[in-house]
Short mmCIF file of C-alpha atoms and ligand atoms in Angstrom, two decimals:
data_model
loop_
_atom_site.label_atom_id
_atom_site.label_comp_id
_atom_site.label_asym_id
_atom_site.label_seq_id
_atom_site.Cartn_x
_atom_site.Cartn_y
_atom_site.Cartn_z
CA MET A 1 52.03 -9.81 15.63
CA PHE A 2 55.76 -10.53 15.38
CA ASN A 3 57.67 -8.84 18.20
CA LEU A 4 61.43 -9.08 17.74
CA LYS A 5 62.28 -7.74 21.20
CA THR A 6 60.55 -10.64 22.96
CA LEU A 7 62.85 -13.07 21.12
CA VAL A 8 66.14 -11.35 21.94
CA ARG A 9 68.12 -12.30 25.06
CA GLN A 10 67.87 -9.69 27.83
CA ASN A 11 71.66 -9.24 28.08
CA ILE A 12 71.87 -8.57 24.33
CA LEU A 13 69.08 -5.99 24.44
CA ALA A 14 70.91 -4.26 27.29
CA LEU A 15 74.38 -4.55 25.72
CA GLN A 16 76.48 -1.42 25.17
CA PRO A 17 78.56 -2.33 22.09
CA TYR A 18 82.25 -1.48 21.81
CA SER A 19 82.84 1.92 20.26
CA SER A 20 86.16 3.13 18.88
CA ALA A 21 87.33 6.72 18.49
CA ARG A 22 87.32 6.08 14.73
CA ASP A 23 83.55 5.40 14.95
CA GLU A 24 83.09 8.81 16.51
CA PHE A 25 85.34 10.72 14.08
CA LYS A 26 84.12 10.00 10.54
CA GLY A 27 86.68 11.90 8.42
CA ASN A 28 89.51 10.26 6.48
CA ASP A 29 92.25 12.82 6.88
CA GLY A 30 93.63 13.70 10.25
CA VAL A 31 96.49 12.83 12.51
CA PHE A 32 95.38 9.54 13.99
CA LEU A 33 96.78 9.15 17.47
CA ASP A 34 93.74 7.44 18.97
CA ALA A 35 94.13 3.68 18.52
CA ASN A 36 97.72 2.90 19.54
CA GLU A 37 98.47 1.79 15.98
CA ASN A 38 101.93 1.80 14.46
CA PRO A 39 102.29 4.88 12.21
CA PHE A 40 104.41 2.90 9.68
CA GLY A 41 103.39 0.29 7.12
CA THR A 42 100.45 -0.37 4.81
CA LEU A 43 98.23 -2.61 6.96
CA ASN A 44 98.98 -0.62 10.10
CA ARG A 45 95.51 0.87 10.61
CA TYR A 46 92.46 -0.92 11.96
CA PRO A 47 89.92 -1.58 9.18
CA ASN A 48 86.49 0.04 9.04
CA SER A 49 84.15 -1.73 11.40
CA ASP A 50 81.08 -1.23 9.20
CA GLN A 51 82.19 -2.55 5.76
CA LYS A 52 80.40 0.40 4.20
CA ILE A 53 81.78 0.05 0.67
CA LEU A 54 81.24 -3.70 0.45
CA LYS A 55 77.71 -3.36 1.78
CA GLN A 56 76.90 -0.60 -0.72
CA LYS A 57 78.18 -2.77 -3.62
CA LEU A 58 76.09 -5.69 -2.38
CA ALA A 59 73.09 -3.41 -1.97
CA ASP A 60 73.43 -2.19 -5.58
CA TYR A 61 73.89 -5.76 -6.84
CA LYS A 62 70.89 -7.10 -4.87
CA LYS A 63 68.79 -3.94 -5.27
CA LEU A 64 68.13 -3.48 -1.59
CA SER A 65 69.24 -1.12 1.15
CA SER A 66 72.59 -1.59 2.86
CA ASN A 67 70.65 -1.32 6.15
CA ASN A 68 69.37 -4.80 5.39
CA ILE A 69 72.84 -6.31 4.92
CA PHE A 70 75.23 -7.73 7.50
CA VAL A 71 78.73 -8.99 6.65
CA GLY A 72 80.27 -11.73 8.79
CA ASN A 73 83.52 -13.65 9.01
CA GLY A 74 82.01 -16.39 6.85
CA SER A 75 78.43 -17.59 7.33
CA ASP A 76 79.84 -19.61 10.20
CA GLU A 77 80.22 -16.43 12.26
CA ILE A 78 76.67 -15.40 11.37
CA ILE A 79 75.24 -18.75 12.52
CA ASP A 80 77.07 -18.39 15.84
CA LEU A 81 75.91 -14.77 16.27
CA ILE A 82 72.29 -15.79 15.67
CA TYR A 83 72.48 -18.36 18.47
CA ARG A 84 74.10 -15.81 20.77
CA ILE A 85 71.49 -13.13 20.08
CA PHE A 86 68.36 -15.26 20.40
CA CYS A 87 69.13 -18.32 22.54
CA ASN A 88 69.74 -18.39 26.28
CA PRO A 89 72.27 -21.15 27.03
CA ASN A 90 70.84 -24.29 28.69
CA GLN A 91 67.32 -23.00 28.17
CA ASP A 92 66.36 -22.19 24.58
CA LYS A 93 66.27 -24.53 21.57
CA ALA A 94 66.79 -24.52 17.83
CA LEU A 95 65.58 -26.94 15.18
CA THR A 96 66.80 -28.15 11.82
CA PHE A 97 66.12 -30.85 9.23
CA THR A 98 68.64 -33.65 8.77
CA PRO A 99 70.80 -34.64 7.04
CA THR A 100 72.11 -31.08 6.78
CA PHE A 101 75.10 -28.77 7.29
CA GLY A 102 77.06 -29.67 10.42
CA MET A 103 77.73 -26.15 11.72
CA TYR A 104 74.18 -25.71 13.08
CA GLN A 105 74.94 -28.54 15.53
CA VAL A 106 78.48 -27.41 16.37
CA ALA A 107 77.39 -23.82 17.02
CA ALA A 108 74.46 -25.10 19.12
CA ASP A 109 76.83 -27.24 21.21
CA ILE A 110 79.26 -24.34 21.72
CA ASN A 111 76.41 -22.14 22.92
CA ALA A 112 74.82 -24.89 25.08
CA ILE A 113 71.62 -24.90 23.03
CA GLU A 114 69.60 -28.01 22.29
CA LEU A 115 69.24 -28.54 18.53
CA ILE A 116 66.18 -30.60 17.62
CA THR A 117 66.76 -32.56 14.40
CA LEU A 118 63.80 -33.67 12.30
CA PRO A 119 64.58 -36.15 9.52
CA LEU A 120 63.80 -35.12 5.94
CA ASN A 121 61.44 -37.44 4.07
CA ASP A 122 62.60 -39.93 1.41
CA LYS A 123 62.64 -37.13 -1.19
CA PHE A 124 64.84 -35.07 1.19
CA GLN A 125 61.94 -32.64 1.72
CA ILE A 126 60.63 -31.17 4.99
CA ASN A 127 57.93 -33.12 6.81
CA THR A 128 55.75 -30.20 7.91
CA ASP A 129 53.32 -32.45 9.83
CA ALA A 130 56.15 -33.61 12.08
CA LEU A 131 57.24 -29.99 12.55
CA THR A 132 53.92 -28.37 13.47
CA PRO A 133 53.74 -29.56 17.13
CA TYR A 134 57.07 -27.81 17.82
CA PHE A 135 55.54 -24.42 16.98
CA ASN A 136 53.97 -24.50 20.47
CA ASP A 137 57.30 -24.80 22.25
CA ASP A 138 57.99 -21.35 23.70
CA ASN A 139 61.69 -22.14 24.11
CA LEU A 140 62.12 -22.94 20.43
CA LYS A 141 63.70 -19.74 19.08
CA LEU A 142 65.33 -20.70 15.77
CA ILE A 143 64.70 -22.92 12.76
CA PHE A 144 67.62 -23.47 10.36
CA ILE A 145 66.69 -24.32 6.78
CA CYS A 146 69.55 -25.06 4.39
CA SER A 147 68.29 -24.65 0.82
CA PRO A 148 69.89 -25.83 -1.45
CA ASN A 149 70.66 -28.35 1.26
CA ASN A 150 74.13 -29.64 2.03
CA PRO A 151 74.82 -32.60 1.64
CA THR A 152 71.69 -33.64 -0.29
CA GLY A 153 71.96 -30.86 -2.91
CA ASN A 154 68.23 -30.17 -3.37
CA CYS A 155 66.13 -27.09 -2.65
CA PHE A 156 63.18 -27.44 -0.31
CA ASN A 157 59.66 -26.80 -1.59
CA ALA A 158 58.91 -23.07 -1.49
CA SER A 159 55.43 -23.79 -0.13
CA ASP A 160 56.90 -25.65 2.89
CA ILE A 161 59.31 -22.81 3.62
CA GLU A 162 56.48 -20.32 3.34
CA PHE A 163 54.37 -22.40 5.73
CA ILE A 164 57.19 -22.24 8.30
CA LEU A 165 57.73 -18.49 7.82
CA LYS A 166 54.02 -17.85 8.33
CA ASN A 167 53.41 -20.15 11.29
CA PHE A 168 56.60 -20.14 13.36
CA LYS A 169 56.81 -17.22 15.78
CA GLY A 170 60.59 -17.47 16.23
CA ILE A 171 63.42 -16.69 13.81
CA VAL A 172 63.76 -18.63 10.54
CA VAL A 173 67.27 -18.80 9.07
CA ILE A 174 67.51 -19.84 5.41
CA ASP A 175 71.09 -20.76 4.55
CA GLU A 176 71.55 -20.08 0.85
CA ALA A 177 75.27 -20.86 0.56
CA TYR A 178 74.59 -22.53 -2.81
CA ALA A 179 71.79 -20.30 -4.11
CA ASP A 180 74.04 -18.79 -6.80
CA PHE A 181 74.12 -22.19 -8.53
CA SER A 182 70.34 -22.64 -8.49
CA ASP A 183 67.59 -21.36 -10.80
CA ARG A 184 65.17 -21.13 -7.88
CA GLU A 185 64.29 -17.72 -6.62
CA SER A 186 66.34 -16.59 -3.62
CA TRP A 187 64.65 -15.72 -0.32
CA SER A 188 67.11 -12.87 0.22
CA LYS A 189 64.49 -10.13 -0.18
CA SER A 190 61.65 -11.92 1.58
CA PHE A 191 62.36 -10.27 4.94
CA GLU A 192 60.16 -7.50 3.52
CA SER A 193 57.17 -9.85 3.95
CA TYR A 194 58.53 -11.96 6.82
CA PRO A 195 60.18 -9.95 9.62
CA ASN A 196 61.28 -13.21 11.31
CA LEU A 197 63.52 -14.19 8.35
CA ILE A 198 67.31 -14.12 8.11
CA VAL A 199 68.87 -15.32 4.83
CA THR A 200 72.57 -16.14 4.77
CA GLN A 201 74.76 -16.32 1.68
CA THR A 202 78.51 -16.52 1.27
CA PHE A 203 81.47 -15.60 -0.90
CA SER A 204 82.94 -19.06 -0.18
CA LYS A 205 81.31 -21.03 -3.01
CA ALA A 206 80.16 -19.38 -6.25
CA TRP A 207 82.30 -16.28 -5.59
CA ALA A 208 85.45 -18.41 -5.22
CA LEU A 209 86.59 -16.68 -2.00
CA ALA A 210 86.48 -19.39 0.69
CA ALA A 211 89.85 -18.21 2.01
CA ALA A 212 88.60 -14.65 2.50
CA ARG A 213 85.85 -15.65 4.99
CA ILE A 214 83.04 -13.35 3.89
CA GLY A 215 79.48 -14.33 4.75
CA ILE A 216 76.38 -12.19 4.27
CA ALA A 217 73.04 -11.97 6.06
CA TYR A 218 69.93 -10.31 4.62
CA ALA A 219 67.30 -9.35 7.17
CA SER A 220 65.21 -6.52 8.60
CA LYS A 221 67.06 -3.39 9.67
CA GLU A 222 66.33 -4.30 13.32
CA ILE A 223 67.92 -7.76 13.03
CA VAL A 224 70.93 -6.32 11.15
CA GLN A 225 71.39 -3.82 13.99
CA LEU A 226 71.46 -6.67 16.51
CA LEU A 227 74.06 -8.56 14.46
CA ASN A 228 76.19 -5.40 14.26
CA LYS A 229 75.88 -4.87 17.99
CA VAL A 230 77.12 -8.36 18.91
CA LYS A 231 79.86 -8.95 16.30
CA MET A 232 83.53 -8.35 17.13
CA PRO A 233 84.36 -4.75 16.09
CA TYR A 234 86.85 -5.74 13.36
CA ASN A 235 85.38 -9.06 12.21
CA ILE A 236 86.28 -8.46 8.55
CA SER A 237 89.92 -7.84 7.67
CA GLN A 238 90.76 -5.05 5.24
CA LEU A 239 92.36 -7.54 2.79
CA ASN A 240 89.28 -9.75 2.79
CA GLU A 241 86.84 -6.89 2.35
CA LYS A 242 88.93 -5.72 -0.61
CA ALA A 243 88.88 -9.22 -2.15
CA ALA A 244 85.08 -9.32 -1.92
CA ILE A 245 84.74 -5.83 -3.42
CA GLU A 246 87.01 -6.85 -6.32
CA ALA A 247 84.94 -9.99 -6.89
CA LEU A 248 81.77 -7.90 -7.10
CA ASP A 249 83.52 -5.51 -9.51
CA ASN A 250 84.53 -8.49 -11.69
CA ARG A 251 81.14 -9.99 -12.17
CA SER A 252 82.03 -11.38 -15.60
CA THR A 253 84.60 -13.70 -13.96
CA PHE A 254 81.97 -14.82 -11.48
CA GLU A 255 79.46 -15.45 -14.28
CA SER A 256 81.86 -17.29 -16.56
CA ASN A 257 83.25 -19.52 -13.78
CA LYS A 258 79.73 -20.32 -12.68
CA ARG A 259 78.78 -21.22 -16.24
CA ILE A 260 81.78 -23.57 -16.53
CA ILE A 261 80.94 -25.23 -13.19
CA LEU A 262 77.32 -25.80 -14.22
CA GLU A 263 78.36 -27.18 -17.62
CA GLU A 264 80.86 -29.46 -15.93
CA LYS A 265 78.19 -30.58 -13.50
CA ALA A 266 75.90 -31.58 -16.38
CA LYS A 267 78.77 -33.46 -18.06
CA LEU A 268 79.70 -35.17 -14.81
CA ILE A 269 76.12 -36.38 -14.33
CA GLN A 270 76.15 -37.87 -17.84
CA GLU A 271 79.45 -39.65 -17.23
CA LEU A 272 78.53 -40.91 -13.76
CA LYS A 273 75.34 -42.37 -15.20
CA THR A 274 77.40 -44.68 -17.41
CA LEU A 275 79.33 -46.15 -14.45
CA ASP A 276 78.01 -49.33 -12.76
CA ILE A 277 79.65 -48.29 -9.51
CA ILE A 278 77.23 -45.33 -9.20
CA LYS A 279 73.82 -46.56 -8.04
CA LYS A 280 72.05 -43.25 -7.83
CA ILE A 281 72.68 -39.55 -8.44
CA TYR A 282 70.48 -37.35 -6.28
CA PRO A 283 69.02 -34.19 -7.88
CA SER A 284 71.24 -31.17 -7.20
CA ASP A 285 70.70 -27.41 -7.21
CA ALA A 286 74.28 -26.86 -6.04
CA ASN A 287 77.90 -27.24 -7.24
CA PHE A 288 78.13 -30.78 -5.86
CA LEU A 289 76.48 -34.14 -6.38
CA LEU A 290 75.44 -36.64 -3.74
CA VAL A 291 75.75 -40.14 -5.21
CA GLU A 292 74.86 -43.54 -3.82
CA VAL A 293 77.31 -46.38 -4.27
CA ASP A 294 77.57 -49.99 -3.04
CA ASP A 295 80.15 -49.35 -0.37
CA ALA A 296 80.92 -45.69 0.30
CA ASN A 297 83.64 -46.34 2.90
CA GLN A 298 85.59 -48.52 0.54
CA LEU A 299 85.11 -46.34 -2.52
CA TYR A 300 86.14 -43.27 -0.56
CA GLN A 301 89.39 -45.03 0.45
CA ASN A 302 90.01 -46.22 -3.11
CA LEU A 303 89.66 -42.67 -4.36
CA VAL A 304 91.96 -41.29 -1.65
CA GLU A 305 94.63 -43.79 -2.68
CA GLN A 306 94.34 -42.36 -6.19
CA LYS A 307 94.66 -38.85 -4.71
CA VAL A 308 91.06 -37.90 -5.43
CA ILE A 309 89.41 -36.58 -2.27
CA THR A 310 85.63 -36.67 -2.03
CA ARG A 311 83.41 -36.36 1.04
CA ASN A 312 82.24 -39.64 2.52
CA ARG A 313 78.69 -38.96 3.74
CA ASN A 314 77.94 -42.58 4.68
CA SER A 315 77.17 -41.57 8.26
CA LEU A 316 74.44 -39.15 7.07
CA VAL A 317 73.01 -40.89 3.99
CA LYS A 318 73.83 -44.60 3.78
CA ASN A 319 76.53 -45.38 1.22
CA SER A 320 76.66 -41.91 -0.18
CA ILE A 321 79.56 -39.77 -1.32
CA ARG A 322 79.45 -36.04 -1.96
CA ILE A 323 81.43 -34.89 -4.96
CA THR A 324 82.26 -31.23 -5.59
CA VAL A 325 82.31 -30.22 -9.25
CA GLY A 326 85.90 -29.28 -10.04
CA LYS A 327 87.79 -28.00 -13.06
CA PRO A 328 87.36 -30.04 -16.29
CA GLU A 329 90.66 -31.89 -15.80
CA GLU A 330 89.88 -32.60 -12.14
CA ASN A 331 86.52 -34.09 -13.04
CA GLN A 332 88.22 -36.28 -15.65
CA GLN A 333 90.64 -37.48 -12.96
CA LEU A 334 87.66 -38.36 -10.77
CA ILE A 335 86.00 -40.36 -13.58
CA LYS A 336 89.27 -42.16 -14.28
CA ALA A 337 89.70 -43.01 -10.60
CA LEU A 338 86.10 -44.22 -10.34
CA LYS A 339 86.68 -46.50 -13.34
CA ASN A 340 89.76 -47.81 -11.54
CA SER A 341 87.92 -48.55 -8.30
C1 PLP B 1 79.95 -24.00 2.60
C2 PLP B 1 78.74 -23.67 3.38
C3 PLP B 1 78.64 -22.45 4.04
C4 PLP B 1 79.73 -21.44 3.93
O1 PLP B 1 80.22 -21.08 5.15
P1 PLP B 1 81.30 -19.88 5.20
O2 PLP B 1 81.54 -19.78 6.65
O3 PLP B 1 80.61 -18.68 4.61
O4 PLP B 1 82.48 -20.31 4.41
C5 PLP B 1 77.48 -22.14 4.71
N1 PLP B 1 76.45 -22.99 4.74
C6 PLP B 1 76.51 -24.18 4.11
C7 PLP B 1 75.33 -25.06 4.11
C8 PLP B 1 77.67 -24.55 3.43
O5 PLP B 1 77.71 -25.74 2.82
#
């Protein structure tokens, strides 16, 4: 039986979260003399600490309860909160599959947690045989699965993810930052079957709001309550919450931009295939392509000199470069620069 309480740090279970007078008084109209705010201006009041409207819009969109939704200052905040809730510094461990997103390591280092890294196989899939022995490690609290994976671009096999969800007794985090670009089914509702699951998504990619810093977690009501307890009271600014609400209200913009990006991605693949300089294009379920070239360091520099900035991933996947799909004219500039390299 899964028992969430046994996984949570003692100090977090015992924590009394910060409570403001505004949390206690729920009405909108009143004379507010409780928070030492300035009475003048338009951004003079503290924002809501519970992002009620945004969560309700997300709940309607996703067809689940807002009790299963947490909103963070980007997924980066959510990753950090998960470490802080479940991992005792200098004692507990987390695990992920590399190459993958760098924040799992950075957040582990900040929190003094050992992150075990298991290499993906030559198809960039999870090697479950190599993973299984770690299930017996009582200090292993978290497994981070990035699917679609950054920087490789592919989704992991659903059967492997399911195997982990069923057999690991700690928390499984599936980072779906790129799920909006993929045809694969999202895991965002699967906490109903797997109480140890947290799925993160973000407004930073397909929703075109990287500057607004809005990340989302989908999980059981109990895990969402823990995230709410530990977050800073005003982690989401009023301006950023409004931007996310407007994006959800303008779904046709989201859909049409996404369609353009996916069409551009298909075109880009066709054009890259014709270039000798590109040795391999890895399969992608995301809005970027990982490509193999002869000499990634040199090509990266050549492109920079032509004012086209890509991501050199040579240190993670030998001689690879990660290319984000841009606007049509930006992609043409990339192709031109590649031809010039
Ligand atoms: C871009 C990205 C994110 C987004 O992080 P935010 O903090 O929400 O901007 C999360 N995970 C992965 C794997 C990413 O590539």
